[in-house]
Coordinates of C-alpha atoms in Angstrom, one line a residue:
Chain A
M10 CA -10.0 -10.8 27.7
S11 CA -6.5 -9.8 27.1
R12 CA -3.4 -11.7 27.8
K13 CA -3.4 -13.0 31.3
M14 CA -1.9 -10.8 34.4
I15 CA -3.5 -12.6 37.2
S16 CA -4.1 -16.3 37.6
L17 CA -6.4 -18.3 40.2
E18 CA -6.7 -22.0 40.1
N19 CA -9.0 -23.6 42.6
V20 CA -7.9 -21.2 45.6
T21 CA -9.7 -21.7 48.9
R22 CA -8.8 -19.7 52.2
V23 CA -9.7 -21.0 55.4
Y24 CA -9.8 -19.8 58.7
N25 CA -9.6 -22.2 61.7
Q26 CA -9.8 -25.0 59.8
G27 CA -10.9 -27.9 61.2
R28 CA -12.7 -26.1 64.6
P29 CA -16.5 -25.5 65.0
N30 CA -16.1 -21.7 64.2
E31 CA -14.3 -23.1 60.8
V32 CA -15.3 -20.5 58.0
R33 CA -14.2 -20.5 53.9
P34 CA -14.6 -16.4 52.6
V35 CA -12.9 -18.0 49.5
N36 CA -13.9 -21.6 48.2
E37 CA -12.5 -23.0 45.1
V38 CA -12.0 -19.8 43.2
S39 CA -10.5 -20.1 39.9
L40 CA -10.6 -16.5 38.1
D41 CA -7.9 -14.9 35.5
I42 CA -7.2 -11.2 35.4
G43 CA -6.1 -9.7 32.0
H44 CA -3.6 -6.6 31.6
G45 CA -5.5 -3.1 31.3
E46 CA -8.8 -5.2 32.8
I47 CA -11.2 -3.0 34.8
L48 CA -13.1 -6.0 36.5
V49 CA -15.4 -6.0 39.6
L50 CA -16.1 -8.4 42.2
K51 CA -19.4 -8.3 42.9
G52 CA -21.6 -9.4 46.0
P53 CA -23.3 -8.7 49.1
S54 CA -21.2 -8.6 52.5
G55 CA -20.1 -11.7 53.4
S56 CA -19.5 -12.9 50.0
G57 CA -16.0 -13.3 50.4
K58 CA -14.9 -10.3 47.8
T59 CA -12.3 -8.5 50.4
S60 CA -10.5 -12.0 51.3
L61 CA -10.4 -12.4 47.2
L62 CA -9.4 -9.3 46.6
A63 CA -6.5 -9.9 49.4
L64 CA -5.7 -13.3 48.1
V65 CA -5.3 -11.4 44.9
G66 CA -2.9 -8.4 46.2
C67 CA -0.7 -11.2 47.6
M68 CA -1.7 -10.2 51.1
I69 CA -3.0 -13.4 52.6
R70 CA -1.8 -17.3 51.2
P71 CA -4.5 -19.3 50.1
T72 CA -5.0 -22.2 52.0
S73 CA -5.1 -24.2 48.5
G74 CA -4.4 -23.8 44.9
R75 CA -1.9 -21.6 42.8
I76 CA -2.2 -17.5 42.4
L77 CA 0.0 -16.8 39.3
V78 CA 1.5 -13.5 39.4
A79 CA 3.0 -13.1 35.6
E80 CA 2.9 -16.6 35.4
R81 CA 5.2 -16.8 38.7
D82 CA 3.5 -18.8 41.6
V83 CA 3.3 -16.6 44.4
A84 CA 1.6 -18.4 46.8
K85 CA 4.2 -20.1 48.5
L86 CA 7.1 -17.2 48.3
P87 CA 8.5 -16.8 51.5
E88 CA 7.6 -13.6 53.2
R89 CA 10.1 -11.5 52.0
F90 CA 9.9 -12.2 48.6
L91 CA 6.1 -12.1 48.7
T92 CA 6.5 -8.4 49.9
G93 CA 8.5 -7.7 46.9
V94 CA 5.5 -8.8 44.5
R95 CA 3.0 -7.0 46.7
R96 CA 5.1 -3.8 46.5
D97 CA 6.0 -4.1 42.9
T98 CA 2.9 -5.2 41.4
F99 CA 0.0 -4.3 43.7
G100 CA -1.4 -0.9 44.9
F101 CA -4.1 -1.0 47.6
V102 CA -7.0 1.4 47.5
F103 CA -9.0 0.4 51.4
Q104 CA -11.9 0.7 52.2
Q105 CA -11.5 2.7 55.2
L106 CA -8.4 4.8 53.1
H107 CA -6.4 3.9 55.9
L108 CA -4.6 6.9 55.5
I109 CA -2.1 8.0 58.3
P110 CA -3.5 11.4 60.3
G111 CA -1.0 13.9 61.6
I112 CA 1.5 13.9 58.2
S113 CA 0.6 15.5 55.5
V114 CA -1.0 14.9 51.6
L115 CA 2.6 14.6 50.4
E116 CA 3.8 12.2 53.2
N117 CA 1.0 10.2 53.0
V118 CA 1.7 9.6 49.0
M119 CA 5.3 9.1 49.7
L120 CA 4.8 6.4 52.5
P121 CA 5.5 3.6 50.0
L122 CA 8.5 4.7 48.9
Y123 CA 10.4 5.1 52.6
P124 CA 11.9 1.9 52.7
L125 CA 12.7 1.6 49.1
E126 CA 16.1 2.6 48.2
I127 CA 15.2 5.8 46.4
G128 CA 16.4 9.3 47.1
F129 CA 14.0 11.6 48.9
T130 CA 14.0 14.5 46.1
A131 CA 13.5 11.8 43.4
A132 CA 10.3 10.3 45.7
K133 CA 9.1 13.7 46.4
R134 CA 9.2 14.6 42.6
R135 CA 7.1 11.4 41.7
A136 CA 5.0 12.3 44.7
L137 CA 4.1 16.2 43.4
E138 CA 3.5 14.2 39.7
L139 CA 1.1 12.3 41.1
T140 CA -0.8 15.4 43.6
E141 CA -0.5 17.3 40.4
Q142 CA -2.4 14.5 38.1
L143 CA -5.2 14.3 40.8
G144 CA -5.7 17.6 41.0
L145 CA -4.0 17.4 45.0
T146 CA -1.7 20.1 44.1
H147 CA -3.1 23.2 46.2
R148 CA -3.8 20.5 49.1
K149 CA -0.5 18.9 48.7
G150 CA 1.0 20.5 52.5
F151 CA -2.5 19.9 54.1
K152 CA -2.6 17.2 57.2
V153 CA -5.1 14.1 55.9
E154 CA -7.8 15.0 58.2
A155 CA -8.5 18.2 56.8
L156 CA -9.6 16.8 53.4
S157 CA -12.8 16.2 52.2
G158 CA -14.2 12.7 51.4
G159 CA -13.5 12.6 47.7
E160 CA -10.3 14.3 48.6
R161 CA -8.6 11.9 50.6
Q162 CA -9.9 9.0 48.2
R163 CA -7.8 10.6 45.5
V164 CA -4.6 10.6 48.0
A165 CA -5.1 6.9 48.5
I166 CA -5.2 6.1 44.9
A167 CA -2.3 8.5 44.5
R168 CA -1.0 6.7 47.5
A169 CA -1.5 3.1 45.7
L170 CA 0.0 4.4 42.5
I171 CA 3.2 6.2 43.7
N172 CA 5.1 2.6 43.0
A173 CA 3.9 2.0 39.4
P174 CA 1.9 -0.8 40.1
Q175 CA 0.7 -2.8 37.2
A176 CA -2.7 -3.1 39.1
I177 CA -4.8 -0.9 41.2
L178 CA -7.0 -2.9 43.9
A179 CA -9.7 -1.4 45.3
D180 CA -12.2 -2.5 48.1
E181 CA -15.7 -0.6 48.4
P182 CA -13.8 2.3 47.0
T183 CA -17.4 4.4 46.7
A184 CA -18.6 3.2 50.2
H185 CA -17.6 6.7 51.6
L186 CA -18.7 8.6 48.2
D187 CA -22.0 10.3 46.4
A188 CA -23.0 10.0 43.2
G189 CA -20.7 12.5 41.9
L190 CA -17.7 11.3 43.3
S191 CA -18.1 8.1 42.5
G192 CA -18.6 9.4 39.1
E193 CA -15.3 11.2 39.4
L194 CA -13.6 8.2 40.8
M195 CA -14.4 5.9 38.0
Q196 CA -13.6 8.4 35.7
I197 CA -9.9 7.8 37.2
F198 CA -10.4 4.1 37.3
E199 CA -10.7 4.7 33.7
T200 CA -7.9 6.7 33.1
L201 CA -5.7 4.2 34.8
R202 CA -6.7 1.5 32.6
G203 CA -6.0 4.1 29.7
Q204 CA -2.1 3.9 31.2
G205 CA -2.2 -0.1 30.7
K206 CA -3.0 -0.3 34.3
T207 CA -5.2 -3.7 35.4
V208 CA -8.1 -2.2 38.2
V209 CA -10.0 -5.2 40.4
I210 CA -12.5 -3.2 42.7
A211 CA -14.6 -5.6 45.1
T212 CA -18.0 -3.5 45.4
H213 CA -21.5 -4.3 46.1
D214 CA -22.5 -0.4 44.4
P215 CA -24.6 -0.7 41.3
L216 CA -23.2 2.9 40.2
V217 CA -19.9 1.1 40.0
H218 CA -20.7 -2.4 38.7
D219 CA -23.4 -1.4 35.9
S220 CA -20.8 1.5 35.2
P221 CA -20.2 1.5 30.7
L222 CA -16.6 1.4 32.1
I223 CA -16.3 -1.9 33.5
D224 CA -14.9 -4.7 31.5
R225 CA -16.2 -7.6 33.6
V226 CA -18.2 -8.3 36.6
A227 CA -17.8 -11.5 38.6
T228 CA -20.3 -12.0 41.1
M229 CA -19.5 -13.7 44.3
R230 CA -21.5 -15.9 47.1
D231 CA -21.0 -17.8 49.7
G232 CA -16.7 -17.3 48.9
R233 CA -17.5 -18.5 45.7
I234 CA -17.6 -16.8 41.7
L235 CA -21.1 -17.6 40.4
D236 CA -20.7 -19.6 37.6
G237 CA -19.9 -18.2 33.9
D238 CA -18.2 -15.5 35.7
G239 CA -14.8 -16.6 36.3
Chain B
M80 CA 23.7 3.2 45.5
G81 CA 25.2 3.7 48.6
S82 CA 23.6 6.5 49.5
Y83 CA 20.3 5.8 48.7
H84 CA 20.9 3.3 50.8
L85 CA 21.6 5.7 53.3
G86 CA 18.8 7.6 52.2
R87 CA 16.4 4.9 52.9
H88 CA 17.6 4.7 56.5
L89 CA 16.8 8.1 56.8
K90 CA 13.5 8.4 55.0
I91 CA 12.3 5.8 57.8
L92 CA 14.5 7.7 60.4
E93 CA 12.3 10.8 59.4
F94 CA 9.0 9.1 59.8
A95 CA 10.1 7.3 63.1
L96 CA 10.3 11.1 64.4
S97 CA 7.3 12.2 62.7
S98 CA 5.1 9.1 63.8
M99 CA 6.8 10.4 67.9
L100 CA 5.4 13.9 67.3
R101 CA 2.1 12.8 66.1
R102 CA 1.5 10.7 69.6
R103 CA 3.7 13.5 71.7
T104 CA 1.3 13.1 74.9
K105 CA 2.0 9.3 74.9
N106 CA 5.6 9.5 74.2
L107 CA 6.0 12.4 76.6
G108 CA 4.2 10.5 78.9
L109 CA 6.7 7.9 78.5
V110 CA 9.9 9.9 79.1
L111 CA 9.2 11.4 81.6
V112 CA 8.2 8.4 83.3
F113 CA 11.5 6.6 81.9
A114 CA 13.6 9.9 82.6
A115 CA 11.9 9.6 86.6
L116 CA 13.3 6.0 86.5
V117 CA 16.7 7.0 85.3
F118 CA 16.7 9.7 87.3
L119 CA 16.5 7.7 90.6
L120 CA 18.7 4.9 89.3
S121 CA 21.4 7.5 88.1
S122 CA 21.1 9.6 91.9
I123 CA 21.7 6.3 93.3
V124 CA 25.1 5.6 90.9
F125 CA 26.2 9.2 91.7
L126 CA 25.6 9.0 95.5
T127 CA 26.9 5.3 95.7
G128 CA 30.1 6.8 93.5
A129 CA 30.7 9.9 95.8
L130 CA 30.8 7.7 99.1
R131 CA 33.0 5.3 97.7
T132 CA 35.3 8.8 96.9
E133 CA 34.7 9.8 100.5
A134 CA 35.6 6.5 101.9
L135 CA 38.9 7.1 99.7
A136 CA 39.7 10.2 101.0
T137 CA 38.8 9.5 104.5
L138 CA 40.8 6.9 104.2
E139 CA 44.1 8.4 103.1
A140 CA 43.6 10.9 105.9
S141 CA 44.4 8.2 108.2
P142 CA 46.9 7.0 110.0
Q143 CA 49.8 3.8 109.4
L144 CA 48.6 2.6 112.5
L145 CA 46.7 4.0 115.4
V146 CA 47.2 2.9 118.6
Q147 CA 44.2 3.4 121.0
R148 CA 43.7 2.1 124.7
A149 CA 41.0 -0.1 125.3
M150 CA 39.5 0.0 129.0
A151 CA 36.3 -2.4 129.9
G152 CA 35.9 -2.9 126.0
R153 CA 35.9 1.0 125.7
H154 CA 38.0 3.1 124.3
A155 CA 40.0 5.5 127.0
L156 CA 42.6 7.9 126.9
I157 CA 46.2 6.4 126.5
P158 CA 49.1 7.5 129.1
L159 CA 51.8 9.3 127.1
G160 CA 54.2 7.0 128.4
Y161 CA 52.9 4.2 125.7
G162 CA 53.9 6.2 123.0
E163 CA 57.6 6.5 124.3
L164 CA 57.6 2.4 124.9
I165 CA 56.4 2.1 121.1
A166 CA 59.1 4.6 119.9
R167 CA 61.8 2.5 120.9
L168 CA 60.0 -0.5 118.9
P169 CA 62.7 -1.4 115.9
G170 CA 61.1 -0.1 112.5
V171 CA 59.3 2.2 114.3
G172 CA 60.0 5.9 112.4
S173 CA 57.8 8.4 115.2
V174 CA 54.8 8.3 117.6
T175 CA 52.7 11.3 118.2
P176 CA 50.1 11.8 120.2
R177 CA 46.5 13.2 119.0
Y178 CA 44.2 15.1 121.3
W179 CA 40.7 14.9 120.2
G180 CA 37.0 14.1 121.2
Y181 CA 33.2 15.1 120.4
Y182 CA 31.3 17.7 121.4
Y183 CA 27.5 17.7 121.0
D184 CA 26.3 20.7 120.2
I185 CA 22.9 21.2 122.0
Y186 CA 22.0 24.3 120.1
T187 CA 22.3 22.9 116.7
G188 CA 21.7 19.2 117.2
A189 CA 25.1 18.5 115.5
N190 CA 27.8 16.5 116.7
Y191 CA 31.3 17.8 116.2
T192 CA 34.7 16.5 116.4
L193 CA 37.3 18.9 118.2
L194 CA 40.6 18.0 117.2
G195 CA 43.8 19.5 119.1
I196 CA 46.7 20.9 117.3
G197 CA 50.1 20.8 119.0
D198 CA 52.7 23.4 118.4
Q199 CA 55.0 21.2 116.3
G200 CA 52.9 21.0 113.2
L201 CA 50.6 24.1 113.3
E202 CA 52.3 26.3 110.8
S203 CA 52.4 24.1 108.3
P204 CA 50.1 20.8 108.6
G205 CA 51.4 19.2 105.4
S206 CA 50.5 15.7 107.6
T207 CA 47.0 16.4 107.2
P208 CA 45.2 16.3 104.2
L209 CA 43.5 20.0 105.3
R210 CA 43.4 22.9 102.8
L211 CA 43.0 26.3 104.4
V212 CA 40.7 28.4 102.1
E213 CA 40.5 31.3 104.5
G214 CA 42.3 32.9 107.0
S215 CA 45.6 31.3 108.7
F216 CA 46.7 28.1 110.6
I217 CA 47.3 28.2 114.5
M218 CA 50.7 29.8 115.6
P219 CA 52.7 28.6 118.2
G220 CA 51.4 29.7 121.0
Q221 CA 48.4 30.9 120.1
R222 CA 45.9 30.3 122.6
R223 CA 41.4 30.9 122.3
V224 CA 41.4 30.3 118.3
C225 CA 40.0 27.9 116.4
L226 CA 39.9 26.7 112.6
I227 CA 36.7 25.4 111.4
G228 CA 35.5 23.5 108.7
E229 CA 32.6 24.7 106.2
G230 CA 29.6 22.6 107.5
V231 CA 30.5 24.3 111.2
A232 CA 30.5 27.7 109.6
E233 CA 27.2 27.2 107.8
V234 CA 25.7 25.9 110.8
R235 CA 27.1 27.7 113.3
G236 CA 26.7 31.3 110.8
T237 CA 29.8 32.5 111.7
R238 CA 33.0 33.1 109.6
I239 CA 36.8 34.6 110.2
G240 CA 36.8 36.8 113.0
G241 CA 33.3 35.1 114.7
M242 CA 33.6 33.6 117.9
V243 CA 32.5 29.7 118.5
S244 CA 31.1 29.0 121.8
L245 CA 31.5 25.6 123.7
R246 CA 30.6 24.4 126.8
D247 CA 33.9 22.9 128.6
A248 CA 33.6 20.0 131.0
R249 CA 33.1 22.1 134.0
G250 CA 30.2 23.6 132.2
W251 CA 31.5 26.6 131.6
M252 CA 31.0 28.6 128.0
Q253 CA 34.2 28.9 126.4
E254 CA 34.8 31.6 123.6
Y255 CA 37.4 30.8 120.9
E256 CA 37.8 33.3 117.9
V257 CA 37.8 32.1 114.2
I258 CA 41.0 32.4 112.4
G259 CA 40.8 30.3 109.7
L260 CA 38.3 28.3 107.5
F261 CA 39.1 24.8 106.0
A262 CA 38.1 22.1 103.4
S263 CA 39.3 18.7 102.7
P264 CA 39.2 16.3 99.6
S265 CA 36.4 14.4 101.8
R266 CA 33.7 16.6 102.9
L267 CA 32.5 13.8 105.7
L268 CA 36.3 13.6 107.3
T269 CA 36.2 17.5 108.1
N270 CA 32.7 18.8 107.6
D271 CA 32.0 19.2 111.4
L272 CA 35.7 19.7 112.2
I273 CA 37.2 22.2 114.4
L274 CA 40.7 22.6 115.2
L275 CA 42.1 24.0 118.8
P276 CA 45.3 24.5 120.1
E277 CA 46.6 21.4 122.1
A278 CA 46.5 23.2 125.3
D279 CA 43.1 24.0 124.8
L280 CA 41.2 21.1 123.6
K281 CA 43.0 19.1 126.7
A282 CA 41.5 22.4 129.2
H283 CA 38.1 22.0 127.4
F284 CA 37.8 17.9 127.7
G285 CA 40.1 18.3 131.2
M286 CA 42.2 15.8 129.9
P287 CA 44.6 15.3 132.1
D288 CA 48.2 16.2 130.7
D289 CA 50.2 12.6 130.4
R290 CA 47.1 11.0 128.5
A291 CA 46.4 11.8 124.8
T292 CA 43.5 10.7 122.8
D293 CA 45.6 8.1 120.7
L294 CA 49.1 7.6 119.3
M295 CA 50.1 7.8 115.6
V296 CA 52.4 5.6 114.7
E297 CA 54.8 5.5 111.7
V298 CA 56.0 2.7 110.7
Y299 CA 59.3 2.9 108.3
N300 CA 58.5 -0.5 106.3
P301 CA 54.4 -0.4 106.0
H302 CA 54.6 -4.9 105.3
E303 CA 56.2 -4.2 109.3
V304 CA 52.5 -3.1 110.1
D305 CA 51.1 -6.2 111.6
N306 CA 54.4 -7.4 112.9
I307 CA 55.0 -4.1 114.4
S308 CA 51.0 -4.3 116.4
R309 CA 52.0 -7.9 117.7
K310 CA 54.8 -6.3 119.3
I311 CA 52.7 -3.6 120.7
L312 CA 50.3 -5.7 121.6
E313 CA 52.6 -8.0 123.6
R314 CA 54.1 -5.3 125.7
L315 CA 51.2 -3.6 126.0
P316 CA 48.0 -5.9 126.6
D317 CA 45.5 -3.1 127.1
A318 CA 46.5 -1.3 123.6
R319 CA 44.6 -1.7 120.8
P320 CA 46.6 -1.1 117.4
I321 CA 44.3 -0.2 114.5
S322 CA 46.4 -0.9 111.2
H323 CA 45.4 1.1 107.7
A324 CA 44.2 -1.9 106.7
E325 CA 41.4 -2.4 109.7
I326 CA 40.6 1.3 109.0
Q327 CA 40.3 0.6 105.5
R328 CA 38.0 -2.4 106.6
T329 CA 35.9 -0.4 108.9
Y330 CA 35.0 2.2 106.0
E331 CA 34.4 -0.4 103.7
T332 CA 31.8 -1.9 105.7
L333 CA 30.1 1.5 106.6
F334 CA 30.0 2.8 103.1
N335 CA 29.0 -1.2 102.1
W336 CA 25.8 -0.5 104.2
R337 CA 25.1 2.6 103.0
G338 CA 25.4 1.0 99.7
G339 CA 23.3 -1.7 100.4
L340 CA 20.7 0.3 101.5
L341 CA 20.9 2.1 98.1
L342 CA 21.3 -1.1 96.3
A343 CA 17.9 -2.0 97.5
M344 CA 16.3 1.0 96.3
F345 CA 18.2 0.9 93.2
L346 CA 16.6 -2.5 92.7
G347 CA 13.6 -1.2 93.4
A348 CA 13.7 0.9 90.6
M349 CA 14.7 -1.5 88.5
A350 CA 11.7 -3.5 89.2
A351 CA 9.6 0.0 88.6
F352 CA 11.6 0.2 85.2
M353 CA 11.3 -3.4 84.2
I354 CA 7.2 -3.3 84.8
L355 CA 6.9 -0.2 82.6
A356 CA 9.1 -2.1 80.0
W357 CA 7.1 -4.9 80.2
D358 CA 3.9 -3.1 80.1
K359 CA 5.3 -1.1 76.6
A360 CA 5.9 -4.9 75.6
T361 CA 2.5 -6.2 75.8
G362 CA 0.6 -3.2 75.2
L363 CA 0.7 -1.9 71.4
S364 CA -2.3 0.7 71.3
A365 CA -5.0 0.0 68.5
D366 CA -3.4 2.9 66.5
E367 CA -0.3 1.7 66.4
R368 CA -1.4 -2.2 65.1
R369 CA -3.4 -0.2 62.5
E370 CA -0.5 1.9 61.4
I371 CA 2.0 -1.3 61.4
G372 CA -1.0 -3.2 59.1
I373 CA -1.4 -0.2 56.8
L374 CA 2.7 0.3 56.2
K375 CA 2.8 -4.0 55.5
A376 CA 0.0 -3.3 53.1
I377 CA 1.8 -0.6 51.5
G378 CA 5.0 -2.8 50.8
W379 CA 7.0 -2.3 54.2
E380 CA 8.6 -5.5 54.8
T381 CA 8.8 -7.1 58.6
S382 CA 12.6 -5.6 58.9
D383 CA 11.5 -2.0 58.0
I384 CA 9.1 -1.8 60.6
L385 CA 11.6 -3.1 63.0
E386 CA 13.9 0.1 62.0
L387 CA 11.1 2.2 62.1
K388 CA 10.4 0.8 65.5
L389 CA 13.8 0.7 66.9
W390 CA 14.7 4.3 65.8
E391 CA 11.7 5.1 67.9
G392 CA 12.6 3.2 70.8
A393 CA 16.3 4.3 70.5
A394 CA 15.1 8.2 70.5
L395 CA 12.7 8.0 73.2
A396 CA 15.3 6.3 75.1
L397 CA 17.8 8.2 74.5
V398 CA 16.4 11.3 75.4
A399 CA 14.8 9.9 78.5
F400 CA 18.4 8.5 79.8
L401 CA 20.0 11.9 78.9
A402 CA 17.5 13.8 80.7
G403 CA 17.4 11.0 83.8
V404 CA 20.9 11.5 84.0
T405 CA 21.5 14.9 83.9
A406 CA 18.6 15.3 86.5
G407 CA 20.4 12.6 88.5
Y408 CA 23.4 14.6 88.5
A409 CA 22.3 18.0 89.3
H410 CA 20.1 16.4 92.1
V411 CA 23.3 14.9 93.6
Q412 CA 25.8 17.6 92.8
R413 CA 23.5 20.6 93.5
F414 CA 21.0 20.0 95.6
G415 CA 22.8 17.1 97.8
A416 CA 21.0 14.4 96.8
E417 CA 17.9 15.7 99.0
L418 CA 15.5 12.9 98.0
L419 CA 18.0 10.3 98.6
M420 CA 19.2 11.7 101.7
P421 CA 16.8 10.1 104.3
V422 CA 18.8 6.7 103.9
L423 CA 21.6 8.5 104.8
E424 CA 19.5 9.8 108.2
G425 CA 22.2 8.5 110.4
W426 CA 24.7 11.0 109.3
S427 CA 22.2 13.9 109.5
T428 CA 22.5 13.9 113.2
L429 CA 26.0 12.9 113.5
F430 CA 27.5 15.5 110.8
P431 CA 26.1 18.8 110.0
A432 CA 24.6 18.6 106.5
I433 CA 27.4 17.3 103.9
D434 CA 27.8 18.2 100.4
L435 CA 28.9 15.1 98.1
A436 CA 30.7 15.9 94.7
P437 CA 29.1 12.9 92.4
R438 CA 31.3 10.7 90.3
I439 CA 31.0 9.7 87.1
D440 CA 31.8 6.4 86.4
P441 CA 31.7 5.2 83.1
Y442 CA 31.2 1.5 83.9
A443 CA 28.3 2.5 86.1
L444 CA 26.8 4.6 83.7
G445 CA 27.3 1.8 81.0
V446 CA 25.8 -0.6 83.3
L447 CA 23.0 1.7 83.4
F448 CA 22.5 2.2 79.9
S449 CA 22.4 -1.8 79.3
L450 CA 19.8 -2.0 82.2
T451 CA 17.8 1.1 80.9
V452 CA 17.8 1.9 77.1
V453 CA 18.7 -1.8 75.9
P454 CA 16.0 -3.7 77.8
Y455 CA 13.3 -0.7 76.4
I456 CA 14.0 -0.6 72.8
V457 CA 13.9 -4.7 72.8
A458 CA 10.2 -3.9 74.9
T459 CA 9.7 -1.6 71.9
V460 CA 10.3 -4.1 69.0
V461 CA 9.2 -7.1 70.1
P462 CA 5.4 -6.4 70.1
S463 CA 5.8 -4.4 66.8
W464 CA 7.8 -7.6 65.5
K465 CA 4.7 -9.6 66.1
A466 CA 2.3 -7.2 64.9
A467 CA 4.2 -7.1 61.6
I468 CA 4.4 -10.7 61.0
T469 CA 0.6 -10.8 61.3
D470 CA -1.1 -10.7 57.7
P471 CA -1.8 -7.4 56.7
D472 CA -5.2 -7.9 55.1
R473 CA -6.4 -7.7 58.8
V474 CA -5.9 -4.0 58.1
M475 CA -8.2 -4.4 55.1
R476 CA -11.3 -5.6 57.5
A477 CA -10.6 -2.9 60.4
S478 CA -13.2 -0.3 60.7

């Protein structure tokens, strides 16, 4: 593995702690993720993949343990700084994509830049570059609900890349794609790795975790990474 | 750097406006409800202001000291000899008898005030706030003529050259030619007014020659009015001196009572607005929550989301406020506050229809603004803040 970009040390996340309905979607997980690596978190539904991805992406804080991003412990950072780390380091591709309906492809892609101190023209230029790279130029003015599933997936990826993040976190990215589109998506991830970006994918799709493009697979069950995978 | 910073706000504003357009049906509904409430509230504010203006204008026309005669607790005609006695009191400038009375018109269901004009003040009635808008004033010695207010002209359907028929004290119909139309700063004061030559008026009501309805007393030093009132009462125990200040209190009571009813409506409308704001505060749609989660997840800070919601709330509230205030002004100015007039129903039998000029009171509008726009924006921002401080990972789990 290349040098570490993200490290999780004995990370546990507990919901409803101390109550009868207490759950531990992530339990004592230690995991290192390297720069420019494509890592797959594999496991059945409810195994804790999405929660682990949310922890890695600083969307939630661990109940215990440490999360190091570029050797900086982010677990106890105040919300404002955590948002900064999330914004500057990660790009998210959600399972449901979560594009904003009613606005154009270009606006959806630009959305992460709106609250930043970057001019509208520069933001638009960057969004146009990404839509071109992902083959969406002819759709840039379309509202996202008018696009096909594969095109929407690419819009979500363009939006994830607009901040030039170091890592892309994708949750079940092929859940709504057929085999052909899933293959295309893997090629996109391969290209991103070629650009030096880290890609972490949570999935139970064999087309993804058995793909030869994957560097490493970590298998999860009951909130833990099985021995030897971390 | 500065322009970048401004650009950041402009981008968020642009997104706020586009978000509002995306939810145009919901937002249009909110604007309509909000504007309707502001319309009602501002109508009340404008109408109350108009009533106060009327009160002030009416007060300006009232004499410094008015002396009536009371008999068995009721207003009775006053002997002209009282006037001669009062005129001899030190500090009294002049005493002018007034001849007037009420006339109920059975055909139109309206009450008119008939006021007699003596030969002295006919050509230049500068002592009254009346303004001739058409025709001429009554000339000395002229008989069987009248001047009417615009309200009477409207109700009677008559103009210059027309005739006004009034049944006199003996039950005979008397006809008076309309020779002039007048207006005054107060429509309440003159809307129902008919001016007749003094002799005609006395004949009409069958008033004895040595009596008047009341006496207007001019006092040299306004601070002496109470003193002179006391002296009048000492000499004429059945007289009833009414000072300008007392008239002012009477009008204040009258208008405050009307204002009180309007205030009750105002409070009702405010309560309705608070319910709307509370509903907004407690109800953030699933779509809005989801969108806030997405924005958080893609790197928006809580403060960015608050700014977005602030722009949205402010834009909606300002549009609704301006629409409501404009409609409220038009309602009072153009349509005579028709929706609120049932509150003033008592006057509609006393007066022909009245047109009120709304008065824009910046202070009242400021209060209205702070009671509607500000709470609405707060009500918009608070639930968004609550949604924005929750973990953005919820969006990852939402289907």
